[in-house]
Coordinates of C-alpha atoms (C1' of nucleotides) in Angstrom, one line a residue:
Chain C
M3 CA 0.0 0.0 0.0
K4 CA 2.7 2.4 1.0
N5 CA 4.8 1.5 -2.1
M6 CA 1.7 1.7 -4.3
K7 CA 1.0 5.3 -3.4
Q8 CA 4.6 6.2 -3.6
S9 CA 4.8 5.0 -7.1
R10 CA 1.8 6.9 -8.4
K11 CA 4.0 9.7 -9.6
T12 CA 6.4 7.3 -11.0
R13 CA 3.8 5.4 -12.9
Y14 CA 2.5 8.6 -14.4
T15 CA 6.0 9.5 -15.5
Q16 CA 6.6 6.1 -17.1
M17 CA 3.2 6.2 -18.8
A18 CA 3.8 9.7 -20.2
L19 CA 7.1 8.6 -21.6
Q20 CA 5.7 5.4 -23.1
D21 CA 2.9 7.3 -24.8
S22 CA 5.3 9.9 -26.0
L23 CA 7.5 7.2 -27.6
V24 CA 4.6 5.5 -29.3
E25 CA 3.4 8.8 -30.7
L26 CA 6.8 9.7 -32.1
M27 CA 7.3 6.3 -33.5
K28 CA 4.2 6.8 -35.6
Q29 CA 6.0 9.6 -37.3
K30 CA 9.6 8.4 -37.6
P31 CA 12.0 5.5 -36.9
I32 CA 13.2 5.2 -33.3
A33 CA 16.8 5.9 -34.4
K34 CA 15.8 9.4 -35.3
I35 CA 14.1 10.1 -32.1
T36 CA 16.2 12.1 -29.5
I37 CA 15.8 11.8 -25.8
K38 CA 15.4 15.6 -25.8
E39 CA 12.3 15.7 -28.0
L40 CA 10.9 12.6 -26.4
C41 CA 11.0 14.3 -23.0
E42 CA 9.7 17.6 -24.3
N43 CA 6.8 15.8 -26.0
A44 CA 6.0 14.0 -22.7
D45 CA 6.5 17.1 -20.7
I46 CA 9.0 15.3 -18.5
N47 CA 12.4 16.5 -17.4
R48 CA 15.3 14.9 -19.2
T49 CA 17.0 14.1 -15.9
T50 CA 13.9 12.2 -14.8
F51 CA 14.1 10.1 -18.0
Y52 CA 17.7 9.0 -17.2
A53 CA 16.5 8.1 -13.7
H54 CA 14.4 5.4 -15.3
Y55 CA 15.9 4.4 -18.6
T56 CA 19.2 4.5 -20.3
D57 CA 18.0 5.4 -23.8
Q58 CA 15.0 5.1 -26.2
Y59 CA 15.7 1.5 -26.8
D60 CA 15.6 0.7 -23.2
L61 CA 12.2 2.3 -22.8
L62 CA 10.9 0.5 -25.8
Q63 CA 12.2 -2.8 -24.5
K64 CA 10.3 -2.3 -21.2
M65 CA 7.2 -1.9 -23.2
E66 CA 7.9 -5.0 -25.3
E67 CA 8.4 -7.1 -22.2
E68 CA 4.8 -6.5 -21.1
C69 CA 3.5 -7.6 -24.5
L70 CA 5.9 -10.6 -24.5
S71 CA 4.7 -11.9 -21.2
F72 CA 1.2 -11.9 -22.5
A73 CA 2.3 -13.8 -25.5
R74 CA 4.3 -16.3 -23.4
E75 CA 1.2 -17.1 -21.4
A76 CA -1.0 -17.4 -24.4
I77 CA 1.4 -19.9 -26.0
S78 CA 1.6 -21.8 -22.8
N79 CA -2.2 -22.2 -22.7
L80 CA -2.3 -23.2 -26.4
I81 CA 0.2 -25.9 -25.7
G82 CA -1.8 -27.3 -22.8
E83 CA -5.0 -27.4 -24.8
K84 CA -5.6 -30.5 -26.9
D85 CA -9.2 -30.1 -27.8
Q86 CA -9.7 -28.4 -31.2
N87 CA -12.7 -26.4 -30.2
E88 CA -11.1 -25.1 -27.0
M89 CA -8.0 -24.3 -28.9
M90 CA -10.0 -22.2 -31.3
K91 CA -11.5 -20.3 -28.4
L92 CA -8.1 -19.6 -27.0
L93 CA -6.9 -18.4 -30.3
E94 CA -9.9 -16.1 -30.6
E95 CA -9.1 -14.6 -27.2
V96 CA -5.6 -13.9 -28.3
F97 CA -6.7 -11.9 -31.3
E98 CA -9.3 -10.1 -29.2
Y99 CA -6.6 -9.0 -26.8
I100 CA -4.5 -7.8 -29.8
I101 CA -7.5 -5.8 -31.1
D102 CA -8.0 -4.2 -27.6
N103 CA -4.3 -3.2 -27.4
R104 CA -3.8 -2.5 -31.1
N105 CA -2.4 1.0 -30.6
H106 CA 0.7 -0.2 -28.9
I107 CA 1.0 -3.6 -30.6
R108 CA 0.7 -2.0 -34.0
I109 CA 3.8 0.0 -33.4
L110 CA 5.8 -2.9 -31.9
M111 CA 4.9 -5.2 -34.9
S112 CA 5.2 -2.6 -37.6
E113 CA 8.1 -1.9 -39.9
Q114 CA 8.8 1.2 -37.9
G115 CA 8.9 -1.0 -34.8
D116 CA 12.0 -2.5 -33.2
I117 CA 13.0 -5.6 -35.1
N118 CA 14.3 -6.9 -31.8
F119 CA 10.8 -7.4 -30.6
Q120 CA 9.9 -9.7 -33.4
K121 CA 13.2 -11.5 -32.8
Q122 CA 12.3 -12.1 -29.2
L123 CA 8.8 -13.2 -30.2
F124 CA 10.2 -15.8 -32.5
A125 CA 12.7 -16.9 -30.0
M126 CA 10.0 -17.3 -27.4
I127 CA 7.8 -19.3 -29.7
Y128 CA 10.6 -21.6 -30.7
E129 CA 11.6 -22.1 -27.1
S130 CA 8.1 -22.9 -26.0
C131 CA 7.4 -25.3 -28.7
G132 CA 9.2 -28.5 -29.5
I133 CA 9.2 -30.1 -32.9
S134 CA 8.4 -33.8 -32.4
P135 CA 9.4 -35.9 -35.4
Y136 CA 6.8 -38.1 -37.1
P137 CA 8.3 -41.2 -38.7
D138 CA 8.7 -40.6 -42.3
K139 CA 11.8 -41.6 -44.3
N140 CA 11.4 -38.9 -47.0
V141 CA 11.8 -36.0 -44.8
D142 CA 14.7 -35.6 -42.5
M143 CA 14.7 -33.8 -39.2
G144 CA 16.4 -30.6 -40.6
T145 CA 13.7 -30.3 -43.2
K146 CA 10.9 -30.8 -40.7
E147 CA 12.3 -27.9 -38.7
Y148 CA 12.1 -25.9 -41.9
Y149 CA 8.4 -26.5 -42.2
F150 CA 7.9 -25.4 -38.7
I151 CA 9.9 -22.2 -39.3
Y152 CA 7.8 -21.6 -42.4
A153 CA 4.6 -21.9 -40.5
V154 CA 5.6 -19.6 -37.7
S155 CA 7.0 -17.0 -40.1
G156 CA 3.9 -17.2 -42.2
S157 CA 1.6 -16.8 -39.1
V158 CA 3.5 -13.8 -37.7
G159 CA 3.7 -12.2 -41.2
L160 CA -0.1 -12.6 -41.5
L161 CA -0.5 -11.1 -38.1
Q162 CA 1.4 -8.0 -39.1
H163 CA -0.6 -7.7 -42.3
W164 CA -3.8 -8.0 -40.3
L165 CA -2.7 -5.2 -37.9
K166 CA -2.1 -2.8 -40.8
D167 CA -5.8 -2.9 -41.8
D168 CA -7.7 0.0 -40.5
V169 CA -10.8 -2.1 -40.4
M170 CA -9.4 -5.3 -38.9
K171 CA -11.1 -8.5 -39.7
P172 CA -12.9 -10.1 -36.6
A173 CA -10.8 -12.1 -34.2
K174 CA -12.8 -15.3 -34.9
E175 CA -12.0 -15.1 -38.6
M176 CA -8.2 -14.6 -38.0
A177 CA -8.2 -17.5 -35.5
E178 CA -9.8 -19.8 -38.1
T179 CA -7.5 -18.8 -40.9
I180 CA -4.3 -19.1 -38.9
Y181 CA -5.4 -22.4 -37.5
R182 CA -6.2 -23.9 -40.9
M183 CA -3.0 -22.8 -42.5
A184 CA -0.8 -24.0 -39.7
C185 CA -2.5 -27.4 -39.9
F186 CA -2.0 -27.7 -43.6
T187 CA 1.7 -26.7 -43.3
Q188 CA 2.1 -29.6 -40.9
F189 CA 0.4 -31.8 -43.4
T190 CA 2.7 -30.5 -46.1
G191 CA 5.7 -31.3 -44.1
C192 CA 4.5 -34.8 -43.7
C193 CA 5.1 -34.5 -40.1
T194 CA 3.3 -33.6 -36.9
V195 CA 4.5 -30.4 -35.4
Q196 CA 3.4 -31.2 -31.9
L197 CA 3.2 -28.6 -29.2
S198 CA 4.6 -30.5 -26.4
E199 CA 4.6 -29.2 -22.8
D200 CA 7.3 -31.5 -21.6
R201 CA 10.2 -29.3 -22.7
Chain G
M22 CA 34.8 5.1 -71.0
K23 CA 35.7 8.5 -69.8
N24 CA 33.4 8.3 -66.9
M25 CA 34.6 4.8 -66.1
K26 CA 38.1 5.8 -65.5
Q27 CA 37.1 8.9 -63.6
S28 CA 35.1 6.9 -61.2
R29 CA 37.8 4.4 -60.3
K30 CA 38.7 6.4 -57.2
T31 CA 35.1 7.0 -56.4
R32 CA 34.3 3.3 -56.7
Y33 CA 37.0 2.4 -54.3
T34 CA 35.7 4.9 -51.8
Q35 CA 32.2 3.6 -52.0
M36 CA 33.3 0.0 -51.7
A37 CA 35.5 0.8 -48.7
L38 CA 32.6 2.5 -47.0
Q39 CA 30.2 -0.3 -47.8
D40 CA 32.6 -2.9 -46.5
S41 CA 33.2 -0.9 -43.4
L42 CA 29.5 -0.6 -42.7
V43 CA 28.9 -4.4 -43.1
E44 CA 31.8 -5.1 -40.8
L45 CA 30.5 -2.7 -38.1
M46 CA 27.0 -4.0 -38.5
K47 CA 28.2 -7.5 -37.5
Q48 CA 29.2 -6.0 -34.2
K49 CA 26.4 -3.6 -33.4
P50 CA 23.1 -2.2 -34.5
I51 CA 23.3 0.5 -37.2
A52 CA 21.8 3.1 -34.9
K53 CA 24.9 2.9 -32.6
I54 CA 27.3 3.3 -35.5
T55 CA 28.7 6.9 -35.9
I56 CA 29.8 8.4 -39.2
K57 CA 33.1 9.1 -37.5
E58 CA 34.0 5.5 -36.7
L59 CA 32.6 4.3 -40.0
C60 CA 35.0 6.6 -41.8
E61 CA 38.0 5.8 -39.6
N62 CA 37.4 2.1 -40.0
A63 CA 37.3 2.6 -43.8
D64 CA 40.2 5.0 -43.8
I65 CA 38.2 7.5 -45.7
N66 CA 37.8 11.2 -44.8
R67 CA 34.6 12.2 -43.2
T68 CA 34.1 15.0 -45.7
T69 CA 34.3 12.5 -48.5
F70 CA 31.6 10.5 -46.9
Y71 CA 29.2 13.4 -46.9
A72 CA 30.0 14.0 -50.5
H73 CA 28.4 10.7 -51.3
Y74 CA 25.8 9.9 -48.6
T75 CA 23.8 11.8 -46.0
D76 CA 24.1 9.3 -43.2
Q77 CA 24.6 5.6 -42.4
Y78 CA 21.0 4.8 -43.4
D79 CA 21.5 6.4 -46.8
L80 CA 24.6 4.2 -47.4
L81 CA 22.8 1.1 -46.3
Q82 CA 19.9 1.9 -48.6
K83 CA 22.3 2.2 -51.6
M84 CA 23.5 -1.3 -50.8
E85 CA 20.0 -2.6 -50.5
E86 CA 19.0 -1.2 -53.9
E87 CA 21.6 -3.4 -55.6
C88 CA 20.2 -6.4 -53.9
L89 CA 16.6 -5.5 -54.6
S90 CA 17.3 -5.0 -58.3
F91 CA 18.6 -8.6 -58.5
A92 CA 15.5 -9.8 -56.6
R93 CA 13.2 -7.8 -58.9
E94 CA 14.7 -9.5 -62.0
A95 CA 14.6 -12.9 -60.4
I96 CA 10.9 -12.5 -59.6
S97 CA 10.2 -11.3 -63.1
N98 CA 11.9 -14.4 -64.5
L99 CA 10.0 -16.7 -62.2
I100 CA 6.7 -15.1 -63.3
G101 CA 7.5 -15.6 -66.9
E102 CA 8.3 -19.3 -66.5
K103 CA 5.4 -21.7 -66.6
D104 CA 7.3 -25.0 -66.8
Q105 CA 7.8 -26.6 -63.4
N106 CA 11.3 -28.0 -64.1
E107 CA 12.5 -24.7 -65.5
M108 CA 11.1 -22.9 -62.5
M109 CA 13.0 -25.2 -60.2
K110 CA 16.2 -24.3 -62.1
L111 CA 15.5 -20.6 -61.7
L112 CA 14.8 -21.0 -58.1
E113 CA 18.0 -22.9 -57.6
E114 CA 20.0 -20.2 -59.3
V115 CA 18.5 -17.6 -57.0
F116 CA 19.7 -19.5 -54.0
E117 CA 23.1 -20.0 -55.6
Y118 CA 23.4 -16.2 -56.0
I119 CA 22.5 -15.8 -52.3
I120 CA 25.1 -18.3 -51.3
D121 CA 27.7 -16.4 -53.3
N122 CA 26.8 -13.0 -51.8
R123 CA 26.0 -14.3 -48.4
N124 CA 28.2 -11.9 -46.5
H125 CA 26.3 -8.9 -47.5
I126 CA 22.8 -10.5 -47.8
R127 CA 23.2 -12.0 -44.4
I128 CA 23.5 -8.6 -42.8
L129 CA 20.7 -7.1 -44.8
M130 CA 18.3 -9.9 -43.9
S131 CA 19.4 -10.4 -40.3
E132 CA 17.8 -9.0 -37.2
Q133 CA 20.7 -6.5 -37.0
G134 CA 19.8 -5.4 -40.5
D135 CA 17.5 -2.7 -41.6
I136 CA 13.9 -3.7 -41.3
N137 CA 13.2 -1.3 -44.2
F138 CA 15.0 -3.7 -46.5
Q139 CA 12.6 -6.5 -45.7
K140 CA 9.8 -4.1 -46.1
Q141 CA 10.9 -3.1 -49.5
L142 CA 11.4 -6.8 -50.4
F143 CA 7.8 -7.6 -49.4
A144 CA 6.5 -4.6 -51.2
M145 CA 8.3 -5.6 -54.4
I146 CA 7.0 -9.1 -54.3
Y147 CA 3.5 -8.0 -53.7
E148 CA 3.8 -5.5 -56.5
S149 CA 5.2 -8.0 -59.0
C150 CA 2.7 -10.6 -58.3
G151 CA -1.0 -10.6 -58.7
I152 CA -3.4 -12.8 -56.8
S153 CA -5.8 -14.3 -59.3
P154 CA -8.9 -15.7 -57.7
Y155 CA -10.0 -19.3 -58.3
P156 CA -13.7 -19.8 -58.2
D157 CA -14.6 -21.1 -54.7
K158 CA -17.5 -19.9 -52.7
N159 CA -16.1 -20.8 -49.3
V160 CA -13.2 -18.4 -49.5
D161 CA -13.6 -14.7 -50.2
M162 CA -11.1 -12.5 -51.9
G163 CA -9.8 -11.0 -48.7
T164 CA -9.0 -14.4 -47.2
K165 CA -7.2 -15.5 -50.4
E166 CA -5.0 -12.5 -50.0
Y167 CA -4.3 -13.8 -46.5
Y168 CA -3.1 -17.1 -47.8
F169 CA -0.7 -15.4 -50.2
I170 CA 0.7 -13.2 -47.4
Y171 CA 1.2 -16.3 -45.4
A172 CA 3.1 -18.0 -48.1
V173 CA 5.4 -15.0 -48.8
S174 CA 6.0 -14.4 -45.1
G175 CA 6.8 -18.0 -44.6
S176 CA 9.2 -18.2 -47.5
V177 CA 11.1 -15.1 -46.5
G178 CA 11.2 -16.3 -42.9
L179 CA 12.6 -19.5 -44.0
L180 CA 15.2 -17.7 -46.1
Q181 CA 16.3 -15.8 -43.1
H182 CA 16.7 -19.0 -41.1
W183 CA 18.6 -20.6 -43.8
L184 CA 21.0 -17.7 -44.0
K185 CA 21.8 -18.0 -40.3
D186 CA 23.2 -21.5 -40.7
D187 CA 26.9 -21.6 -40.9
V188 CA 26.7 -24.7 -43.0
M189 CA 24.0 -23.7 -45.4
K190 CA 21.9 -26.4 -47.0
P191 CA 22.5 -26.6 -50.8
A192 CA 20.6 -24.3 -53.1
K193 CA 18.8 -27.2 -54.7
E194 CA 17.3 -28.4 -51.4
M195 CA 16.1 -24.9 -50.5
A196 CA 14.5 -24.5 -53.9
E197 CA 12.6 -27.8 -53.6
T198 CA 11.5 -27.1 -50.0
I199 CA 10.2 -23.6 -50.8
Y200 CA 8.6 -24.6 -54.0
R201 CA 6.7 -27.5 -52.3
M202 CA 5.5 -25.4 -49.4
A203 CA 4.3 -22.5 -51.5
C204 CA 2.3 -24.9 -53.7
F205 CA 0.7 -26.5 -50.7
T206 CA -0.2 -23.1 -49.3
Q207 CA -2.0 -22.4 -52.5
F208 CA -3.8 -25.6 -52.2
T209 CA -4.7 -24.9 -48.6
G210 CA -6.2 -21.6 -49.7
C211 CA -8.3 -23.4 -52.2
C212 CA -7.2 -20.9 -54.7
T213 CA -4.5 -20.4 -57.4
V214 CA -2.0 -17.8 -56.6
Q215 CA -1.0 -17.2 -60.1
L216 CA 2.1 -15.3 -61.0
S217 CA 0.7 -13.1 -63.7
E218 CA 2.9 -11.1 -66.0
D219 CA 0.2 -8.8 -67.2
R220 CA 0.3 -6.4 -64.3
Chain S
dT24 C1' 52.2 19.5 -68.9
dA25 C1' 47.8 21.7 -68.0
dT26 C1' 43.1 20.5 -66.7
dT27 C1' 39.5 18.5 -64.3
dA28 C1' 37.5 15.7 -60.8
dT29 C1' 38.0 13.8 -56.6
dA30 C1' 39.8 13.1 -51.9
dT31 C1' 42.0 15.2 -47.8
dA32 C1' 42.8 18.5 -44.1
dA33 C1' 41.8 21.8 -40.5
dA34 C1' 38.6 24.6 -38.4
dC35 C1' 34.0 26.0 -37.1
dA36 C1' 29.5 26.5 -34.7
dC37 C1' 25.9 23.6 -33.4
dC38 C1' 23.3 20.3 -30.8
dG39 C1' 22.2 16.2 -28.2
dT40 C1' 24.3 13.5 -24.4
dG41 C1' 24.8 12.0 -19.8
dT42 C1' 26.0 13.5 -15.3
dT43 C1' 26.2 16.6 -11.2
dG44 C1' 24.5 19.1 -7.1
dA45 C1' 21.0 22.0 -5.4
dT46 C1' 16.1 22.8 -5.1
dT47 C1' 11.2 22.0 -5.4
dT48 C1' 7.2 19.2 -5.4
dT49 C1' 4.6 15.3 -4.0
dA50 C1' 2.7 11.5 -1.0
dC51 C1' 2.0 10.0 3.3
dA52 C1' 2.5 9.3 8.4
dA53 C1' 3.0 11.0 12.9
Chain P
dT12 C1' -1.0 20.4 10.2
dT13 C1' 3.7 19.5 9.9
dG14 C1' 7.9 16.7 9.3
dT15 C1' 10.2 13.4 6.3
dA16 C1' 11.3 10.7 2.7
dA17 C1' 11.0 9.8 -2.3
dA18 C1' 10.7 11.6 -6.7
dA19 C1' 10.8 15.2 -10.2
dT20 C1' 12.8 19.5 -11.6
dC21 C1' 16.3 22.9 -12.8
dA22 C1' 20.6 25.0 -14.2
dA23 C1' 25.0 24.1 -15.5
dC24 C1' 28.7 21.4 -17.2
dA25 C1' 32.2 18.9 -20.2
dC26 C1' 32.2 15.9 -24.0
dG27 C1' 31.7 14.2 -28.5
dG28 C1' 29.6 13.6 -33.0
dT29 C1' 27.5 16.5 -36.7
dG30 C1' 27.4 18.8 -41.0
dT31 C1' 29.5 22.5 -43.4
dT32 C1' 33.1 25.6 -45.2
dT33 C1' 37.5 26.9 -47.3
dA34 C1' 41.9 25.7 -48.8
dT35 C1' 45.0 22.2 -50.4
dA36 C1' 46.7 17.8 -52.3
dT37 C1' 46.2 13.9 -55.2
dA38 C1' 44.8 11.3 -59.0
dA39 C1' 43.3 10.5 -63.9
dT40 C1' 42.9 12.2 -68.4
dA41 C1' 43.5 15.0 -72.8

DNA sequence: TATTATATAAACACCGTGTTGATTTTACAA
DNA sequence: TTGTAAAATCAACACGGTGTTTATATAATA
């Protein structure tokens, strides 16, 4: 309680800086944004900025972590779910969340956004998921991995495209499309890309 | 002929700066690279740099354009070719080219690289290719586009992954894998993503 | 050899950076 | 209300990269 109240000021400062960054990143690449203008835009003293972050990238990364932790949990839930219908529901919820937070996520996922975020996202997915080989002599392990990469890249690319739309297609439709494509890519690879929770 | 000889010095300068940038980008993100160190590393005067480029990003973009013009022609050839076997040969040649120039391309396509390059690459592919609908009531035009996006994103993502490998799989294998996956994605979408040359 | 294009050199004002120490504001508790 | 911590502000600072200028040196050609 004590700490809560004490950090009210702090939380405002951080929020102001975050919003300022998002706003500026709509206009120009982060590399061209100076700490000075970032602070002036947020109406926060430059010294205060340095009390919290080291530079623009540090601030951005803090924002990314919030988003990544949501993604981590979503993936974890998807892995645990074996029932098709339940899986679809989970997927739909994910896309609902994205719609609700589209302002921030749009920036993170856009071409303007930090490529590091997408890198982390991929790394997280690969880490969470294991590729379990399905016996088939025609396709070796390395190639199976390639099919998996293809599916993940395709899905994330589609997600980016979806976010660009001003009138975003409903979450349900996205969930169905992604689900169908990922399944078929598995089929194509003649292997089962199993989401295993035991590693 | 006259201009050729005159530009020998110039060409050396530009090459030195390009190589210097590639070398530095292996070590750190481009945003952290200063013009000063870039020039010192290349042993080129800073004033000379400004005679050719405005900043690091400008230099990088010039490099990207070379690569993009190759990609543009490759896509154009692929579109013109209807025979499956000939198409495979063309694809193989593309991957051979990438192997030969892997030092530069690796940087451009990597997470360290400029996200703008990948953006241009996607834009170029989308521009070159048209999505011709195949009559099917279940899938509307918007969704078909989504399948196409998925295929392109997947292919490019796979390309990136392939480049990361120290021991890159042979060009032929990559050509086959990509070709098969793209075909199946078309099938999945219940539509023909036709590479049409008439637009 | 004279001419032209290009690269170098030194010097410059300018601006953002990151840090310091002193001061003010804010939230809360006695 | 008042005292006390924590946090934000302010002014000032040295530092270093930026982009431009002017003069000079080097290289390629005719």
